[in-house]
Amino acid sequence: MKKILIIGSGGAGKSTLARELGIILGLEVIHLDAWYWNPGWVETPKAEWQSIIQDLTLRESWIMDGNYGGTLDVRLSVADTVIFLDFPRLFMFIASN
């Protein structure tokens, strides 16, 4: 496992799992939210975002968390492992309280 993609609904624990796996496996963790959102919560333009994703996926190894459906096909094509966190909303609510 050198390129791990973690996807799932908001609040499912993608970033937390990515951080923990990064420590355990010694892999770079890429939080897509940190790359997508600019200061003031300004979105990255689509063409620039596509380029960023291309560059990030070319790295030798990584754990990448986030959805961003417009780039999922690119990320899925290079990932060797995909973790899909699919929890019911009630479970996520109870787990967070």
mmCIF file of N, CA and C in Angstrom:
data_model
loop_
_atom_site.group_PDB
_atom_site.id
_atom_site.type_symbol
_atom_site.label_atom_id
_atom_site.label_comp_id
_atom_site.label_asym_id
_atom_site.label_seq_id
_atom_site.Cartn_x
_atom_site.Cartn_y
_atom_site.Cartn_z
ATOM 1 N N MET A 1 0.848 -1.179 0.000
ATOM 2 C CA MET A 1 0.000 0.000 0.000
ATOM 3 C C MET A 1 0.890 1.237 0.000
ATOM 4 N N LYS A 2 0.859 1.925 -1.129
ATOM 5 C CA LYS A 2 1.671 3.137 -1.237
ATOM 6 C C LYS A 2 0.838 4.360 -1.584
ATOM 7 N N LYS A 3 -0.349 4.130 -2.133
ATOM 8 C CA LYS A 3 -1.239 5.238 -2.495
ATOM 9 C C LYS A 3 -2.645 4.886 -2.015
ATOM 10 N N ILE A 4 -3.001 5.472 -0.874
ATOM 11 C CA ILE A 4 -4.259 5.139 -0.206
ATOM 12 C C ILE A 4 -5.211 6.322 -0.311
ATOM 13 N N LEU A 5 -6.389 6.066 -0.821
ATOM 14 C CA LEU A 5 -7.421 7.091 -0.957
ATOM 15 C C LEU A 5 -8.512 6.815 0.073
ATOM 16 N N ILE A 6 -8.852 7.833 0.868
ATOM 17 C CA ILE A 6 -9.911 7.700 1.868
ATOM 18 C C ILE A 6 -11.044 8.642 1.475
ATOM 19 N N ILE A 7 -12.222 8.067 1.228
ATOM 20 C CA ILE A 7 -13.387 8.851 0.842
ATOM 21 C C ILE A 7 -14.555 8.490 1.753
ATOM 22 N N GLY A 8 -15.583 9.329 1.742
ATOM 23 C CA GLY A 8 -16.768 9.076 2.556
ATOM 24 C C GLY A 8 -17.487 10.379 2.840
ATOM 25 N N SER A 9 -18.594 10.277 3.512
ATOM 26 C CA SER A 9 -19.404 11.465 3.779
ATOM 27 C C SER A 9 -18.713 12.396 4.777
ATOM 28 N N GLY A 10 -19.176 13.639 4.792
ATOM 29 C CA GLY A 10 -18.637 14.629 5.708
ATOM 30 C C GLY A 10 -18.785 14.185 7.150
ATOM 31 N N GLY A 11 -17.745 14.337 7.923
ATOM 32 C CA GLY A 11 -17.790 13.980 9.336
ATOM 33 C C GLY A 11 -17.595 12.507 9.617
ATOM 34 N N ALA A 12 -17.292 11.713 8.598
ATOM 35 C CA ALA A 12 -17.144 10.265 8.782
ATOM 36 C C ALA A 12 -15.824 9.887 9.438
ATOM 37 N N GLY A 13 -14.856 10.811 9.465
ATOM 38 C CA GLY A 13 -13.573 10.519 10.090
ATOM 39 C C GLY A 13 -12.436 10.321 9.102
ATOM 40 N N LYS A 14 -12.604 10.815 7.883
ATOM 41 C CA LYS A 14 -11.572 10.649 6.853
ATOM 42 C C LYS A 14 -10.227 11.231 7.288
ATOM 43 N N SER A 15 -10.240 12.454 7.747
ATOM 44 C CA SER A 15 -8.985 13.117 8.127
ATOM 45 C C SER A 15 -8.342 12.450 9.336
ATOM 46 N N THR A 16 -9.145 12.058 10.297
ATOM 47 C CA THR A 16 -8.621 11.383 11.486
ATOM 48 C C THR A 16 -7.967 10.059 11.105
ATOM 49 N N LEU A 17 -8.653 9.275 10.288
ATOM 50 C CA LEU A 17 -8.092 7.997 9.846
ATOM 51 C C LEU A 17 -6.822 8.218 9.030
ATOM 52 N N ALA A 18 -6.833 9.219 8.148
ATOM 53 C CA ALA A 18 -5.654 9.511 7.334
ATOM 54 C C ALA A 18 -4.455 9.839 8.221
ATOM 55 N N ARG A 19 -4.667 10.681 9.226
ATOM 56 C CA ARG A 19 -3.582 11.048 10.140
ATOM 57 C C ARG A 19 -3.016 9.824 10.851
ATOM 58 N N GLU A 20 -3.892 8.996 11.375
ATOM 59 C CA GLU A 20 -3.457 7.805 12.123
ATOM 60 C C GLU A 20 -2.719 6.828 11.212
ATOM 61 N N LEU A 21 -3.263 6.583 10.022
ATOM 62 C CA LEU A 21 -2.595 5.680 9.083
ATOM 63 C C LEU A 21 -1.248 6.244 8.645
ATOM 64 N N GLY A 22 -1.182 7.549 8.478
ATOM 65 C CA GLY A 22 0.076 8.186 8.099
ATOM 66 C C GLY A 22 1.165 7.914 9.115
ATOM 67 N N ILE A 23 0.801 7.981 10.389
ATOM 68 C CA ILE A 23 1.757 7.703 11.466
ATOM 69 C C ILE A 23 2.168 6.228 11.441
ATOM 70 N N ILE A 24 1.189 5.354 11.349
ATOM 71 C CA ILE A 24 1.451 3.912 11.385
ATOM 72 C C ILE A 24 2.281 3.457 10.190
ATOM 73 N N LEU A 25 1.927 3.936 8.998
ATOM 74 C CA LEU A 25 2.578 3.473 7.775
ATOM 75 C C LEU A 25 3.755 4.337 7.328
ATOM 76 N N GLY A 26 3.928 5.482 7.977
ATOM 77 C CA GLY A 26 5.016 6.374 7.597
ATOM 78 C C GLY A 26 4.831 6.987 6.214
ATOM 79 N N LEU A 27 3.586 7.278 5.855
ATOM 80 C CA LEU A 27 3.286 7.866 4.553
ATOM 81 C C LEU A 27 2.845 9.315 4.702
ATOM 82 N N GLU A 28 3.137 10.109 3.680
ATOM 83 C CA GLU A 28 2.682 11.497 3.638
ATOM 84 C C GLU A 28 1.151 11.526 3.592
ATOM 85 N N VAL A 29 0.568 12.422 4.361
ATOM 86 C CA VAL A 29 -0.887 12.587 4.372
ATOM 87 C C VAL A 29 -1.236 13.866 3.622
ATOM 88 N N ILE A 30 -2.135 13.735 2.662
ATOM 89 C CA ILE A 30 -2.587 14.877 1.865
ATOM 90 C C ILE A 30 -4.067 15.097 2.164
ATOM 91 N N HIS A 31 -4.375 16.185 2.862
ATOM 92 C CA HIS A 31 -5.759 16.554 3.142
ATOM 93 C C HIS A 31 -6.215 17.478 2.008
ATOM 94 N N LEU A 32 -7.107 16.992 1.164
ATOM 95 C CA LEU A 32 -7.494 17.773 -0.008
ATOM 96 C C LEU A 32 -8.132 19.116 0.352
ATOM 97 N N ASP A 33 -8.829 19.181 1.471
ATOM 98 C CA ASP A 33 -9.419 20.468 1.875
ATOM 99 C C ASP A 33 -8.346 21.546 2.007
ATOM 100 N N ALA A 34 -7.185 21.172 2.511
ATOM 101 C CA ALA A 34 -6.102 22.139 2.699
ATOM 102 C C ALA A 34 -5.552 22.640 1.365
ATOM 103 N N TRP A 35 -5.684 21.841 0.331
ATOM 104 C CA TRP A 35 -5.213 22.229 -0.999
ATOM 105 C C TRP A 35 -6.290 22.976 -1.786
ATOM 106 N N TYR A 36 -7.549 22.659 -1.527
ATOM 107 C CA TYR A 36 -8.649 23.212 -2.321
ATOM 108 C C TYR A 36 -9.059 24.614 -1.889
ATOM 109 N N TRP A 37 -9.127 24.818 -0.571
ATOM 110 C CA TRP A 37 -9.638 26.088 -0.047
ATOM 111 C C TRP A 37 -8.511 27.098 0.141
ATOM 112 N N ASN A 38 -8.701 28.257 -0.430
ATOM 113 C CA ASN A 38 -7.775 29.377 -0.303
ATOM 114 C C ASN A 38 -8.249 30.274 0.841
ATOM 115 N N PRO A 39 -7.422 31.224 1.293
ATOM 116 C CA PRO A 39 -7.845 32.122 2.377
ATOM 117 C C PRO A 39 -9.211 32.753 2.099
ATOM 118 N N GLY A 40 -10.010 32.859 3.146
ATOM 119 C CA GLY A 40 -11.359 33.403 3.021
ATOM 120 C C GLY A 40 -12.343 32.400 2.437
ATOM 121 N N TRP A 41 -11.998 31.125 2.472
ATOM 122 C CA TRP A 41 -12.831 30.044 1.940
ATOM 123 C C TRP A 41 -13.148 30.235 0.453
ATOM 124 N N VAL A 42 -12.145 30.696 -0.283
ATOM 125 C CA VAL A 42 -12.285 30.869 -1.726
ATOM 126 C C VAL A 42 -11.857 29.566 -2.410
ATOM 127 N N GLU A 43 -12.718 29.067 -3.285
ATOM 128 C CA GLU A 43 -12.424 27.819 -3.987
ATOM 129 C C GLU A 43 -11.320 28.007 -5.023
ATOM 130 N N THR A 44 -10.554 26.955 -5.234
ATOM 131 C CA THR A 44 -9.541 26.955 -6.288
ATOM 132 C C THR A 44 -10.252 26.813 -7.633
ATOM 133 N N PRO A 45 -9.888 27.607 -8.626
ATOM 134 C CA PRO A 45 -10.500 27.470 -9.950
ATOM 135 C C PRO A 45 -10.344 26.040 -10.490
ATOM 136 N N LYS A 46 -11.348 25.585 -11.238
ATOM 137 C CA LYS A 46 -11.413 24.194 -11.685
ATOM 138 C C LYS A 46 -10.158 23.733 -12.434
ATOM 139 N N ALA A 47 -9.683 24.523 -13.392
ATOM 140 C CA ALA A 47 -8.504 24.111 -14.168
ATOM 141 C C ALA A 47 -7.268 23.993 -13.276
ATOM 142 N N GLU A 48 -7.117 24.928 -12.345
ATOM 143 C CA GLU A 48 -5.990 24.875 -11.421
ATOM 144 C C GLU A 48 -6.107 23.670 -10.498
ATOM 145 N N TRP A 49 -7.327 23.378 -10.044
ATOM 146 C CA TRP A 49 -7.568 22.234 -9.161
ATOM 147 C C TRP A 49 -7.203 20.925 -9.860
ATOM 148 N N GLN A 50 -7.589 20.792 -11.116
ATOM 149 C CA GLN A 50 -7.249 19.584 -11.880
ATOM 150 C C GLN A 50 -5.732 19.413 -11.944
ATOM 151 N N SER A 51 -5.020 20.502 -12.150
ATOM 152 C CA SER A 51 -3.564 20.466 -12.226
ATOM 153 C C SER A 51 -2.948 20.080 -10.876
ATOM 154 N N ILE A 52 -3.483 20.628 -9.807
ATOM 155 C CA ILE A 52 -3.003 20.299 -8.460
ATOM 156 C C ILE A 52 -3.172 18.809 -8.196
ATOM 157 N N ILE A 53 -4.344 18.282 -8.518
ATOM 158 C CA ILE A 53 -4.616 16.854 -8.299
ATOM 159 C C ILE A 53 -3.650 15.997 -9.116
ATOM 160 N N GLN A 54 -3.434 16.364 -10.363
ATOM 161 C CA GLN A 54 -2.485 15.615 -11.203
ATOM 162 C C GLN A 54 -1.107 15.577 -10.536
ATOM 163 N N ASP A 55 -0.651 16.722 -10.060
ATOM 164 C CA ASP A 55 0.667 16.794 -9.413
ATOM 165 C C ASP A 55 0.719 15.962 -8.131
ATOM 166 N N LEU A 56 -0.326 16.064 -7.311
ATOM 167 C CA LEU A 56 -0.346 15.327 -6.049
ATOM 168 C C LEU A 56 -0.354 13.819 -6.278
ATOM 169 N N THR A 57 -1.111 13.361 -7.251
ATOM 170 C CA THR A 57 -1.216 11.917 -7.485
ATOM 171 C C THR A 57 0.059 11.328 -8.081
ATOM 172 N N LEU A 58 0.925 12.171 -8.643
ATOM 173 C CA LEU A 58 2.186 11.683 -9.206
ATOM 174 C C LEU A 58 3.240 11.401 -8.137
ATOM 175 N N ARG A 59 3.014 11.858 -6.920
ATOM 176 C CA ARG A 59 3.977 11.594 -5.847
ATOM 177 C C ARG A 59 4.096 10.081 -5.639
ATOM 178 N N GLU A 60 5.259 9.663 -5.156
ATOM 179 C CA GLU A 60 5.548 8.230 -5.037
ATOM 180 C C GLU A 60 4.586 7.491 -4.097
ATOM 181 N N SER A 61 4.245 8.133 -2.992
ATOM 182 C CA SER A 61 3.340 7.481 -2.033
ATOM 183 C C SER A 61 2.578 8.549 -1.263
ATOM 184 N N TRP A 62 1.381 8.172 -0.793
ATOM 185 C CA TRP A 62 0.556 9.119 -0.048
ATOM 186 C C TRP A 62 -0.680 8.435 0.519
ATOM 187 N N ILE A 63 -1.258 9.139 1.489
ATOM 188 C CA ILE A 63 -2.617 8.853 1.957
ATOM 189 C C ILE A 63 -3.375 10.145 1.682
ATOM 190 N N MET A 64 -4.436 10.048 0.905
ATOM 191 C CA MET A 64 -5.168 11.237 0.492
ATOM 192 C C MET A 64 -6.607 11.131 0.989
ATOM 193 N N ASP A 65 -7.059 12.168 1.708
ATOM 194 C CA ASP A 65 -8.436 12.134 2.181
ATOM 195 C C ASP A 65 -9.225 13.291 1.584
ATOM 196 N N GLY A 66 -10.464 12.997 1.268
ATOM 197 C CA GLY A 66 -11.353 14.011 0.714
ATOM 198 C C GLY A 66 -12.157 13.460 -0.442
ATOM 199 N N ASN A 67 -13.228 14.149 -0.761
ATOM 200 C CA ASN A 67 -14.131 13.675 -1.809
ATOM 201 C C ASN A 67 -13.851 14.344 -3.150
ATOM 202 N N TYR A 68 -14.371 15.528 -3.366
ATOM 203 C CA TYR A 68 -14.129 16.262 -4.603
ATOM 204 C C TYR A 68 -14.379 15.387 -5.838
ATOM 205 N N GLY A 69 -15.656 15.099 -6.073
ATOM 206 C CA GLY A 69 -16.087 14.208 -7.145
ATOM 207 C C GLY A 69 -15.524 14.525 -8.508
ATOM 208 N N GLY A 70 -15.250 15.786 -8.796
ATOM 209 C CA GLY A 70 -14.724 16.153 -10.109
ATOM 210 C C GLY A 70 -13.338 15.603 -10.398
ATOM 211 N N THR A 71 -12.658 15.100 -9.380
ATOM 212 C CA THR A 71 -11.309 14.544 -9.570
ATOM 213 C C THR A 71 -11.218 13.096 -9.099
ATOM 214 N N LEU A 72 -12.334 12.525 -8.725
ATOM 215 C CA LEU A 72 -12.319 11.166 -8.188
ATOM 216 C C LEU A 72 -11.773 10.164 -9.197
ATOM 217 N N ASP A 73 -12.126 10.315 -10.464
ATOM 218 C CA ASP A 73 -11.646 9.372 -11.473
ATOM 219 C C ASP A 73 -10.124 9.361 -11.565
ATOM 220 N N VAL A 74 -9.508 10.516 -11.476
ATOM 221 C CA VAL A 74 -8.041 10.621 -11.523
ATOM 222 C C VAL A 74 -7.433 9.931 -10.311
ATOM 223 N N ARG A 75 -7.975 10.227 -9.149
ATOM 224 C CA ARG A 75 -7.416 9.667 -7.911
ATOM 225 C C ARG A 75 -7.632 8.161 -7.831
ATOM 226 N N LEU A 76 -8.801 7.689 -8.245
ATOM 227 C CA LEU A 76 -9.067 6.247 -8.228
ATOM 228 C C LEU A 76 -8.150 5.492 -9.183
ATOM 229 N N SER A 77 -7.816 6.104 -10.294
ATOM 230 C CA SER A 77 -6.994 5.419 -11.296
ATOM 231 C C SER A 77 -5.560 5.177 -10.825
ATOM 232 N N VAL A 78 -5.083 5.939 -9.837
ATOM 233 C CA VAL A 78 -3.704 5.762 -9.366
ATOM 234 C C VAL A 78 -3.616 5.155 -7.966
ATOM 235 N N ALA A 79 -4.712 5.161 -7.228
ATOM 236 C CA ALA A 79 -4.695 4.603 -5.869
ATOM 237 C C ALA A 79 -4.579 3.076 -5.931
ATOM 238 N N ASP A 80 -3.789 2.523 -5.026
ATOM 239 C CA ASP A 80 -3.728 1.060 -4.945
ATOM 240 C C ASP A 80 -4.645 0.527 -3.839
ATOM 241 N N THR A 81 -5.138 1.435 -2.996
ATOM 242 C CA THR A 81 -6.052 1.064 -1.916
ATOM 243 C C THR A 81 -7.068 2.184 -1.743
ATOM 244 N N VAL A 82 -8.343 1.803 -1.612
ATOM 245 C CA VAL A 82 -9.407 2.778 -1.376
ATOM 246 C C VAL A 82 -10.161 2.370 -0.123
ATOM 247 N N ILE A 83 -10.303 3.310 0.792
ATOM 248 C CA ILE A 83 -11.088 3.085 2.007
ATOM 249 C C ILE A 83 -12.295 4.000 1.915
ATOM 250 N N PHE A 84 -13.485 3.392 1.933
ATOM 251 C CA PHE A 84 -14.740 4.140 1.838
ATOM 252 C C PHE A 84 -15.425 4.075 3.193
ATOM 253 N N LEU A 85 -15.482 5.206 3.870
ATOM 254 C CA LEU A 85 -16.146 5.276 5.176
ATOM 255 C C LEU A 85 -17.626 5.554 4.930
ATOM 256 N N ASP A 86 -18.436 4.541 5.149
ATOM 257 C CA ASP A 86 -19.859 4.603 4.837
ATOM 258 C C ASP A 86 -20.669 4.307 6.095
ATOM 259 N N PHE A 87 -20.788 5.329 6.945
ATOM 260 C CA PHE A 87 -21.514 5.177 8.198
ATOM 261 C C PHE A 87 -22.880 5.844 8.089
ATOM 262 N N PRO A 88 -23.914 5.260 8.709
ATOM 263 C CA PRO A 88 -25.220 5.934 8.740
ATOM 264 C C PRO A 88 -25.114 7.243 9.521
ATOM 265 N N ARG A 89 -25.898 8.239 9.146
ATOM 266 C CA ARG A 89 -25.867 9.540 9.824
ATOM 267 C C ARG A 89 -26.105 9.402 11.332
ATOM 268 N N LEU A 90 -27.012 8.535 11.743
ATOM 269 C CA LEU A 90 -27.304 8.364 13.168
ATOM 270 C C LEU A 90 -26.052 7.899 13.904
ATOM 271 N N PHE A 91 -25.298 6.973 13.312
ATOM 272 C CA PHE A 91 -24.067 6.491 13.933
ATOM 273 C C PHE A 91 -23.074 7.640 14.102
ATOM 274 N N MET A 92 -22.922 8.470 13.061
ATOM 275 C CA MET A 92 -21.976 9.580 13.115
ATOM 276 C C MET A 92 -22.389 10.582 14.170
ATOM 277 N N PHE A 93 -23.703 10.830 14.331
ATOM 278 C CA PHE A 93 -24.193 11.758 15.342
ATOM 279 C C PHE A 93 -23.906 11.220 16.742
ATOM 280 N N ILE A 94 -24.217 9.962 16.962
ATOM 281 C CA ILE A 94 -24.008 9.346 18.285
ATOM 282 C C ILE A 94 -22.511 9.298 18.599
ATOM 283 N N ALA A 95 -21.674 8.960 17.614
ATOM 284 C CA ALA A 95 -20.230 8.836 17.841
ATOM 285 C C ALA A 95 -19.613 10.184 18.170
ATOM 286 N N SER A 96 -20.168 11.280 17.683
ATOM 287 C CA SER A 96 -19.572 12.582 17.917
ATOM 288 C C SER A 96 -20.040 13.198 19.240
ATOM 289 N N ASN A 97 -21.023 12.647 19.865
ATOM 290 C CA ASN A 97 -21.546 13.177 21.127
ATOM 291 C C ASN A 97 -21.073 12.386 22.321
#
